[in-house]
Amino acid sequence: MYAYLIKQRFIAPEVITHFAKQHTLYEDKEHHNAVFVGVDENGVPRQASKRSTSTFGNAFRITCEGSDTKYSFSHFGKSSRLYVFEAPIDMLSYISMRKENWKSHSYAASCSVSDRVLFQCLKDNPNIKNVCLCFDNDEVGQKANKRIAEKLNSMNIQNEILIPTHKDWNEDILNGER
């Protein structure tokens, strides 16, 4: 998992280590997939998604059976800012590109273009007052950004849309964006 995330995805080793030490990122024993764990406000695991680390054949992503999808792979800091992504790899890519003081902010991967994770984060973290929507630079991601921004605006929650230069934040890091 470390080799895949560092060498294939260009994720910063110290970022991977942070989440591994939090027990929210690990390698499954059987197939060596990367497992991204979402915990509730008490730190209890509620959701897990797997992503293959194989560079051969078809890659896959799956949410594990029994997962509560309003919880997802995330990090919560003390600042008022939350960054929301479509996928864990994009979240890790964004953090790797902007490592300075990253732990002070909050980050969540929705594992979709749904707003369920976002609204659970807002409910559980009253310090969050500003949301950065960071979905993919494709039609589905941008429609989701606009739809969710309109909902946040109607609730008087500050928000901004951040758009990767390429299709997603991992493609940005792979192409040398910083």
Short mmCIF file of N, CA, C and O in Angstrom, two decimals, residues 38-98:
data_model
loop_
_atom_site.label_atom_id
_atom_site.label_comp_id
_atom_site.label_asym_id
_atom_site.label_seq_id
_atom_site.Cartn_x
_atom_site.Cartn_y
_atom_site.Cartn_z
N GLY A 38 -13.65 5.40 7.76
CA GLY A 38 -14.35 6.57 8.28
C GLY A 38 -14.83 6.28 9.69
O GLY A 38 -15.37 5.20 9.95
N VAL A 39 -14.61 7.21 10.59
CA VAL A 39 -15.02 7.03 11.98
C VAL A 39 -16.07 8.06 12.36
O VAL A 39 -16.18 9.12 11.75
N ASP A 40 -16.85 7.74 13.39
CA ASP A 40 -17.86 8.69 13.87
C ASP A 40 -17.22 9.69 14.84
O ASP A 40 -16.00 9.66 15.07
N GLU A 41 -18.04 10.54 15.43
CA GLU A 41 -17.54 11.60 16.32
C GLU A 41 -16.85 11.05 17.56
O GLU A 41 -16.10 11.77 18.23
N ASN A 42 -17.07 9.76 17.88
CA ASN A 42 -16.41 9.12 19.02
C ASN A 42 -15.21 8.28 18.62
O ASN A 42 -14.64 7.58 19.45
N GLY A 43 -14.84 8.33 17.34
CA GLY A 43 -13.70 7.58 16.86
C GLY A 43 -13.99 6.11 16.55
O GLY A 43 -13.07 5.33 16.33
N VAL A 44 -15.27 5.75 16.53
CA VAL A 44 -15.67 4.37 16.24
C VAL A 44 -15.75 4.18 14.72
O VAL A 44 -16.42 4.96 14.03
N PRO A 45 -15.06 3.17 14.17
CA PRO A 45 -15.14 2.93 12.72
C PRO A 45 -16.58 2.66 12.28
O PRO A 45 -17.27 1.83 12.87
N ARG A 46 -17.03 3.38 11.25
CA ARG A 46 -18.40 3.24 10.74
C ARG A 46 -18.45 2.93 9.25
O ARG A 46 -19.48 2.50 8.75
N GLN A 47 -17.35 3.20 8.56
CA GLN A 47 -17.34 3.02 7.11
C GLN A 47 -15.95 2.60 6.68
O GLN A 47 -14.96 3.02 7.29
N ALA A 48 -15.88 1.77 5.66
CA ALA A 48 -14.59 1.41 5.07
C ALA A 48 -14.75 1.29 3.57
O ALA A 48 -15.75 0.75 3.09
N SER A 49 -13.79 1.82 2.85
CA SER A 49 -13.77 1.64 1.41
C SER A 49 -12.41 1.09 1.03
O SER A 49 -11.40 1.44 1.63
N LYS A 50 -12.44 0.20 0.04
CA LYS A 50 -11.20 -0.42 -0.42
C LYS A 50 -10.90 0.06 -1.83
O LYS A 50 -11.81 0.30 -2.62
N ARG A 51 -9.60 0.15 -2.09
CA ARG A 51 -9.15 0.48 -3.43
C ARG A 51 -7.98 -0.43 -3.75
O ARG A 51 -7.06 -0.57 -2.96
N SER A 52 -8.04 -1.05 -4.93
CA SER A 52 -6.95 -1.95 -5.30
C SER A 52 -5.65 -1.17 -5.46
O SER A 52 -5.66 -0.01 -5.87
N THR A 53 -4.56 -1.82 -5.14
CA THR A 53 -3.23 -1.21 -5.31
C THR A 53 -2.48 -1.87 -6.46
O THR A 53 -1.32 -1.55 -6.69
N SER A 54 -3.15 -2.76 -7.15
CA SER A 54 -2.51 -3.45 -8.27
C SER A 54 -2.34 -2.50 -9.46
O SER A 54 -3.22 -1.71 -9.76
N THR A 55 -1.21 -2.60 -10.10
CA THR A 55 -0.98 -1.80 -11.30
C THR A 55 -1.26 -2.63 -12.55
O THR A 55 -1.08 -2.16 -13.66
N PHE A 56 -1.73 -3.85 -12.35
CA PHE A 56 -2.08 -4.73 -13.46
C PHE A 56 -3.58 -4.99 -13.46
O PHE A 56 -4.18 -5.08 -12.40
N GLY A 57 -4.16 -5.12 -14.63
CA GLY A 57 -5.59 -5.42 -14.72
C GLY A 57 -6.44 -4.23 -14.35
O GLY A 57 -5.97 -3.09 -14.31
N ASN A 58 -7.68 -4.51 -14.07
CA ASN A 58 -8.64 -3.45 -13.74
C ASN A 58 -8.55 -3.07 -12.27
O ASN A 58 -8.58 -3.94 -11.41
N ALA A 59 -8.46 -1.78 -12.01
CA ALA A 59 -8.50 -1.29 -10.64
C ALA A 59 -9.95 -1.32 -10.16
O ALA A 59 -10.87 -1.25 -10.96
N PHE A 60 -10.14 -1.43 -8.86
CA PHE A 60 -11.50 -1.37 -8.35
C PHE A 60 -11.55 -0.55 -7.07
O PHE A 60 -10.56 -0.36 -6.39
N ARG A 61 -12.74 -0.04 -6.80
CA ARG A 61 -13.05 0.68 -5.57
C ARG A 61 -14.39 0.14 -5.09
O ARG A 61 -15.30 -0.04 -5.88
N ILE A 62 -14.47 -0.10 -3.79
CA ILE A 62 -15.71 -0.63 -3.25
C ILE A 62 -15.90 -0.12 -1.82
O ILE A 62 -14.93 0.02 -1.07
N THR A 63 -17.12 0.16 -1.48
CA THR A 63 -17.47 0.47 -0.09
C THR A 63 -17.84 -0.85 0.56
O THR A 63 -18.66 -1.60 0.03
N CYS A 64 -17.25 -1.13 1.69
CA CYS A 64 -17.45 -2.41 2.35
C CYS A 64 -18.88 -2.55 2.88
O CYS A 64 -19.48 -1.57 3.34
N GLU A 65 -19.37 -3.78 2.82
CA GLU A 65 -20.72 -4.08 3.27
C GLU A 65 -20.89 -3.68 4.74
O GLU A 65 -19.99 -3.87 5.55
N GLY A 66 -22.04 -3.12 5.06
CA GLY A 66 -22.34 -2.71 6.43
C GLY A 66 -21.85 -1.31 6.78
O GLY A 66 -22.05 -0.84 7.90
N SER A 67 -21.24 -0.62 5.82
CA SER A 67 -20.73 0.73 6.07
C SER A 67 -21.87 1.74 6.17
O SER A 67 -22.85 1.66 5.45
N ASP A 68 -21.70 2.69 7.06
CA ASP A 68 -22.62 3.83 7.16
C ASP A 68 -21.97 4.95 6.35
O ASP A 68 -20.99 5.56 6.78
N THR A 69 -22.50 5.22 5.16
CA THR A 69 -21.85 6.11 4.21
C THR A 69 -21.91 7.58 4.56
O THR A 69 -21.33 8.40 3.84
N LYS A 70 -22.54 7.94 5.66
CA LYS A 70 -22.46 9.36 6.05
C LYS A 70 -21.15 9.65 6.78
O LYS A 70 -20.81 10.80 7.02
N TYR A 71 -20.43 8.59 7.12
CA TYR A 71 -19.09 8.73 7.69
C TYR A 71 -18.10 8.28 6.62
O TYR A 71 -18.35 7.32 5.91
N SER A 72 -16.99 8.95 6.52
CA SER A 72 -16.02 8.58 5.51
C SER A 72 -14.62 8.95 5.96
O SER A 72 -14.42 9.62 6.98
N PHE A 73 -13.66 8.51 5.19
CA PHE A 73 -12.25 8.81 5.43
C PHE A 73 -12.08 10.31 5.59
O PHE A 73 -12.51 11.08 4.73
N SER A 74 -11.49 10.73 6.71
CA SER A 74 -11.43 12.17 7.00
C SER A 74 -10.35 12.50 8.02
O SER A 74 -9.75 11.61 8.62
N HIS A 75 -10.15 13.78 8.19
CA HIS A 75 -9.27 14.32 9.23
C HIS A 75 -9.94 15.61 9.71
O HIS A 75 -10.41 16.41 8.89
N PHE A 76 -9.98 15.80 11.02
CA PHE A 76 -10.59 17.02 11.56
C PHE A 76 -9.59 17.82 12.37
O PHE A 76 -9.01 17.31 13.32
N GLY A 77 -9.39 19.06 11.93
CA GLY A 77 -8.51 19.99 12.62
C GLY A 77 -9.32 20.99 13.41
O GLY A 77 -10.54 20.88 13.52
N LYS A 78 -8.65 21.99 13.93
CA LYS A 78 -9.30 23.00 14.78
C LYS A 78 -9.79 24.23 14.01
O LYS A 78 -10.58 25.00 14.52
N SER A 79 -9.32 24.42 12.78
CA SER A 79 -9.73 25.61 12.02
C SER A 79 -11.19 25.50 11.61
O SER A 79 -11.83 24.46 11.78
N SER A 80 -11.69 26.56 11.03
CA SER A 80 -13.09 26.58 10.60
C SER A 80 -13.28 26.09 9.16
O SER A 80 -14.37 26.12 8.63
N ARG A 81 -12.23 25.59 8.53
CA ARG A 81 -12.27 25.21 7.11
C ARG A 81 -12.34 23.69 6.92
O ARG A 81 -11.57 22.95 7.52
N LEU A 82 -13.26 23.27 6.05
CA LEU A 82 -13.41 21.87 5.66
C LEU A 82 -13.28 21.76 4.15
O LEU A 82 -13.92 22.49 3.41
N TYR A 83 -12.44 20.83 3.69
CA TYR A 83 -12.27 20.52 2.27
C TYR A 83 -12.95 19.18 2.01
O TYR A 83 -12.68 18.21 2.72
N VAL A 84 -13.82 19.12 1.00
CA VAL A 84 -14.56 17.90 0.68
C VAL A 84 -14.18 17.42 -0.72
O VAL A 84 -14.22 18.21 -1.67
N PHE A 85 -13.85 16.14 -0.83
CA PHE A 85 -13.38 15.52 -2.07
C PHE A 85 -14.27 14.36 -2.46
O PHE A 85 -14.95 13.79 -1.61
N GLU A 86 -14.18 13.97 -3.73
CA GLU A 86 -14.91 12.79 -4.19
C GLU A 86 -14.28 11.50 -3.67
O GLU A 86 -14.99 10.55 -3.37
N ALA A 87 -12.95 11.45 -3.59
CA ALA A 87 -12.27 10.19 -3.29
C ALA A 87 -11.11 10.38 -2.31
O ALA A 87 -10.48 11.45 -2.29
N PRO A 88 -10.80 9.35 -1.53
CA PRO A 88 -9.67 9.43 -0.60
C PRO A 88 -8.34 9.77 -1.28
O PRO A 88 -7.56 10.56 -0.74
N ILE A 89 -8.07 9.19 -2.44
CA ILE A 89 -6.80 9.46 -3.14
C ILE A 89 -6.70 10.94 -3.49
O ILE A 89 -5.63 11.55 -3.39
N ASP A 90 -7.82 11.55 -3.89
CA ASP A 90 -7.80 12.99 -4.21
C ASP A 90 -7.55 13.82 -2.95
O ASP A 90 -6.81 14.79 -2.98
N MET A 91 -8.15 13.42 -1.85
CA MET A 91 -7.93 14.11 -0.58
C MET A 91 -6.45 14.04 -0.19
O MET A 91 -5.84 15.06 0.14
N LEU A 92 -5.86 12.86 -0.27
CA LEU A 92 -4.45 12.69 0.08
C LEU A 92 -3.55 13.46 -0.89
O LEU A 92 -2.52 14.01 -0.49
N SER A 93 -3.94 13.52 -2.15
CA SER A 93 -3.17 14.26 -3.16
C SER A 93 -3.17 15.75 -2.84
O SER A 93 -2.13 16.41 -2.87
N TYR A 94 -4.35 16.28 -2.54
CA TYR A 94 -4.48 17.70 -2.22
C TYR A 94 -3.62 18.05 -1.00
O TYR A 94 -2.89 19.04 -1.01
N ILE A 95 -3.72 17.23 0.04
CA ILE A 95 -2.93 17.47 1.24
C ILE A 95 -1.44 17.41 0.91
O ILE A 95 -0.65 18.25 1.37
N SER A 96 -1.03 16.45 0.10
CA SER A 96 0.39 16.31 -0.28
C SER A 96 0.89 17.52 -1.04
O SER A 96 2.06 17.89 -0.92
N MET A 97 0.03 18.16 -1.81
CA MET A 97 0.42 19.36 -2.57
C MET A 97 0.45 20.60 -1.70
O MET A 97 1.10 21.58 -2.04
N ARG A 98 -0.27 20.57 -0.58
CA ARG A 98 -0.39 21.74 0.30
C ARG A 98 -0.18 21.32 1.75
O ARG A 98 -1.07 21.46 2.58
#
